[in-house]
Amino acid sequence: MAKKIKFTDKTTKFLEKIMDLSGEQVTLCEQCGTCSGGCPFVEEMDINPSQIMRLVMLGQEEVMESQTMWLCASCYTCTIRCPRKLDLSKVSEALRQVKLREAVDNIDIAEIDAAEAVKLPTIALVGNFRKFTG
Amino acid sequence: MKIPYFPGCTMKTTAKNFEMSAIASAKKIGIEFVEIPRWNCCGVVSSLTSDDLMKHLAPVRNFLRVQEMNKAEAVSENRLLTLCSMCYNTLSLTNNRMKENADELQKINDFMHREDENYAGSVDVVHFLSILDEWGFDKLKIENPLKNLKVASYYGCMLLRPKEVGIDDPEAPQIMEKLVTAMGAESVEWDAKSRCCGSYHTVKNIDLVKKLVSGIINDARENGAEAIITSCPLCAFNLDVRQKEMAVKNSDFQTMPIFYFTQLLGIALGLEKSDLGLEFNAINPNEILKKYEKIKGAK
Amino acid sequence: METKKTGIYLCQCGGNISNTVDLPKVTEHLKKNNDDILVQEYSHMCSGKGQQLIIDDVKKHGLKKIVVASCSPHFHEKTFRGALKKAGLNPYVLEIANLREHCSWIHKDIPEIATEKAKDIVDASHSKAELDFALQEKKMQLGNEILVIGGGIAGIQTSLDLADSGKKVTLVEKLPTLGGMMAVLTKTFPTEDCAACIISPKMAAVTDHPNITLYTNAEILDIAGHRLHFEAKVKIHPRYIKSDIDMDQCLICNKCTEVCPVSQPNYWEQGVIDRKAIYIPAPHAIPYRYILDTENCSHFIDNSCSKCVDICPQQAIDFTQEEKIVDVAVDSVVVATGYDIFDAMRKPVFGYGKFKNVVTALEMERIVDHISEAEPPRKIGKRIAFVQCVGSRDEQIGNEYCSRVCCMYSVKLASLLKQAKPEKDIYIFYTDLRAFGKGYEEYYKRAQNMGIKFVRGKPSHFVENKINKKVTVTVEDTLSRNIIESDFDLVVLANGLEPNKASEIVADTLKLAKSDDGFFKEAHPKYKPVDTLVEGVFLAGVAQGPKDIPDTVTQASAAAARVIATLAQKEVPIDPILAFVHQDICDGCQKCLNACPPKAISINADGKAEVNEALCLGCGSCLESCPVEALDLHYYTNEQLYAEVSAALKFKKDNEKRIIVFADDNTTYRLIDACGVRKMKYTNYARVFRVPSVSRITPSLIEYAFAKGADAVFLGDSPVKASRFEWANAVTRKNMEVVAEKLKKLNIETDRLIFSQFEAKDLMKFISEINKLAELIDKLGSLSDEQKAKLER
């Protein structure tokens, strides 16, 4: 069922907030799909990276509920291919930060199995906490 | 060459064997790693928002140490060497940002008022692979050529992307392949060499990482590889440990040994096996290394 | 009626000037300080009424000199010179005081300071005008000769149009046959008529035309000259075949080709079919003659083969032929150098050159051309993908622009393929499908109607299957948001168009400007689309920017028409702003003889220096070589520049700061104008004077400016690569050193003197440098009276 979109000051503000935080001019996206086609995580994503760009441009805050930004591991594959030289890694980071700054963590550290944690390289744990906790 | 060396957390913990083999190989070549004093976290994973200066403080502190070492003439290089790809990437991104943005650097320097001096933005970050390339792969004294060993070079993400910090062409890198050829082994061309291994998702999303890892291992095998080399302790963990777990669960799973690049380099340079920490690798490499009878200390 | 010597006209420019500058105050100032002047304020001096005002005043008051204080001279100097002519005055007793671009538009927020600055500007122009004298414009005769560079469809069309109108054309083509890229194409969109059938008759017409001299297998080495007189050096490479001019002529029996053991990919077949080392490029080649490829011929490599020579019944093969250099003198040049297709190897992710079944669209032209043959040279499978925007609209490889033809040629190739082989399953992956030309949308629809599938998404990833060599393409269908990961038997890359690398020599030698996309820049995108900024040089075809065949032919004819219109003037005035010698001052020391690279200065019968006006380019670089200031430059004489600088500084107050800016007319002055047009603010200390080149600014003039109260002097000129006067900047640097030495001796900071080079786009650079200089002199303060006195002439 199609959703109705109304453009308001709120939609514009959301776009501007993400553009500010990411430093990326999201309105430049021409929706060519290069990012989605090359994304190593796209099969796991509920919406594709190119859709994230679209929804941000349309100012749709529902994009925050998508898991896509949490799956993005800043591998920069899209970054080096975007024909408009947009850095989607930065847009994902901005979206994550919006959540994390509301003190909403994406993982519960207590749930990590202790035996597993010992085995893990330190850098994996540090990386994980920096991306998933505020 | 006496070069300032930044180990980072993992080289001192789960990847000790990588550091060991790297330092030993470097020594054999004539490069001395001088570990920087009072190093702290590289800042991983690099923060990507525009208003996050605080998160770039850690890497800058490390650069200050290099600056001080140079002043004291304790080293011969104003470059900071890393072994870990993630450290390389994080340090480089911050360093670039500081070099391009005098205002931000000023703010960070102001914040670090207890330091003796300001960071001037003159240090460069370099990965050991680039140092070897610069040294000249053809000049390496290969005592024990790895004849007929088919090796796939796995770059992952952090050595190549984004383009500004990449050590080689991000879509068609060749630096590790050149090393493989120099070691007397056979370099395999494959598709997955710069495909993400799943990175830190290995903490909570193990199934996802396993899926990516099996895709990478399969691609290497389909292209005829017998072993994979990598330059990142996190990639190595995912490819090695997660692979082993899959093999344990599924007896049909054909394993492929994963090496840190200096482990193979060490063999080729004729180092003692005890210098290379091969016993810590999850997938047992002894089977494919048997071919190289000349290895000193090999059973 | 009262007679006055000089008329000064203050233009309000419909408020553009008068809303900021208080013109009545300027009038008052002028009247207070001068007797023999007439001052008028008017709303639009450039209008017919405004010009008439001048004409009437000249008659009424017997005016001898005119100053118009208005917009930049680059807008209306010509207009007012025309008015002076009508009034019976010499057009060179006119000065334009630039109040709009250099004052009112950049100082909107400081009207009082702007008004003071306006006074300085008008005073300076006025004092210069007082010293203006009549200059005679000599005429240059125009001939009938045109050089056309590039023998593709653009160069062919221009040449034919020119030749048909009676002009004499020399057409130079780099390759051994005419036809350019069009000779490689199969059919053309949207009509699907065959490319060779359209172009072949035109190619033949070129060789048949009595007014066209054709050099194929030839290249431009150098083009000297300027302004409707050019001398080109053309190198003609040998074909190693005796032509019909020679005694032993080739009969085209083909025995040489048959016997040649070498096999190489044929360019005109894009490697789909091979050729020999001795070969005729294409069936429709013009001239239809053999050529020997020395890079691959075994005789030239190691002297191991002479089969062709042995078999030739006419002994027409001559390994000893050498290249020839031909000099061509022409009145105009048309640059029709076309394009290179984007090298897909620069995008390794597409697999071109690595994967067997990834081809370029140009290769596909040839594949499709042979598709209906019983034994096509290249077999293709069933499922075919076209990938759009390869090397176009891709900032990762630095090409921001759209190549304009790829959408339609892919539609064409797919359509032709589908018509010939309906069983083919064809997909076109695009980002935006641009079908903008006449009949193009309809053609696109026909392709859709044939069952060709258009998928909106740019492929991200390509993998070759090691066994069956199929290519797996991964792409998001951005409309359904599914990820397509599908195998194709053939992937066709729609490569974009890039500037022809071989045209670099033409660009360098003619000093042609380039647009951001790297293609040649037209004089104006709207009203001068085929002219260049170099008078007498025109553009045709893709050399100016990507375009399809209809647009190319249109532009080629337009270029021909522009040449015809230009040469129809029969003669053009020579700018009289040239160097001259004050014969009464010259002492015959001959120091100037080596100071003129075009060698325009010689010694006359009286033993004094003399300037040859046909050779002088009017740069003024020679002036500094004359120890007695006998060498001078018309319209920018020493006396005039001293007067101008002095007038601009006359009313400077002690607490004020001034920067005297000398700007070369071609780049820096225009760039400062452009800052004004964009209302970009910069320091109000600047007083700008234009000169043909700042190499004209002698050390004593710079010292004089400091002596008269300038706190800094700023010189701006074009960089060597964009300058008509390649030697000028070296002269300027030398002059700068002389002044710097002197400043040092007087303990004056040498940072007060700046020489900088600008390209047309460097607006921000100028503003940042001039503002920095202003900050510096704020810090340093003014020179002492003692220092100033020591710098006095």
Coordinates of C-alpha atoms in Angstrom, one line a residue, chain A residues 30-38 42-43 48 50-51 54 78-85, chain C residues 347 349 393-396 430-432 456-461 474-476 478 481-483 485:
Chain A
E30 CA 21.0 10.4 -8.8
Q31 CA 19.7 7.0 -7.7
C32 CA 21.9 5.0 -10.0
G33 CA 22.0 2.0 -7.6
T34 CA 25.8 1.5 -7.8
C35 CA 26.0 1.5 -4.0
S36 CA 23.3 -1.1 -3.6
G37 CA 24.6 -3.4 -6.3
G38 CA 28.1 -3.5 -4.8
V42 CA 22.8 -5.8 0.8
E43 CA 21.1 -9.2 1.0
N48 CA 18.9 -0.9 0.1
S50 CA 20.2 3.7 -2.4
Q51 CA 16.8 3.7 -0.7
R54 CA 16.3 8.4 -1.2
C78 CA 30.1 2.3 -2.3
T79 CA 32.3 5.3 -1.5
I80 CA 34.9 4.5 -4.1
R81 CA 32.2 3.7 -6.8
C82 CA 29.6 6.4 -6.4
P83 CA 29.6 8.4 -9.6
R84 CA 28.7 11.5 -7.7
K85 CA 31.4 10.9 -5.2
Chain C
K347 CA 37.4 1.3 -14.7
V349 CA 35.7 -3.2 -12.1
R393 CA 28.8 11.1 -15.5
D394 CA 31.4 9.5 -13.3
E395 CA 33.3 11.8 -11.0
Q396 CA 35.4 8.9 -9.7
Y430 CA 20.9 2.9 -17.6
T431 CA 20.8 5.6 -15.0
D432 CA 18.9 8.1 -17.1
R456 CA 17.2 1.4 -14.4
G457 CA 20.4 0.7 -12.5
K458 CA 24.1 1.1 -12.9
P459 CA 26.0 -2.2 -12.7
S460 CA 28.3 -2.4 -9.7
H461 CA 30.2 -5.6 -10.1
T474 CA 25.4 -7.4 -10.2
V475 CA 23.1 -4.4 -10.3
E476 CA 20.3 -2.9 -8.4
T478 CA 16.4 0.9 -8.7
R481 CA 14.8 -2.3 -5.6
N482 CA 15.8 -5.9 -6.3
I483 CA 19.4 -6.9 -6.7
E485 CA 22.8 -11.0 -10.2

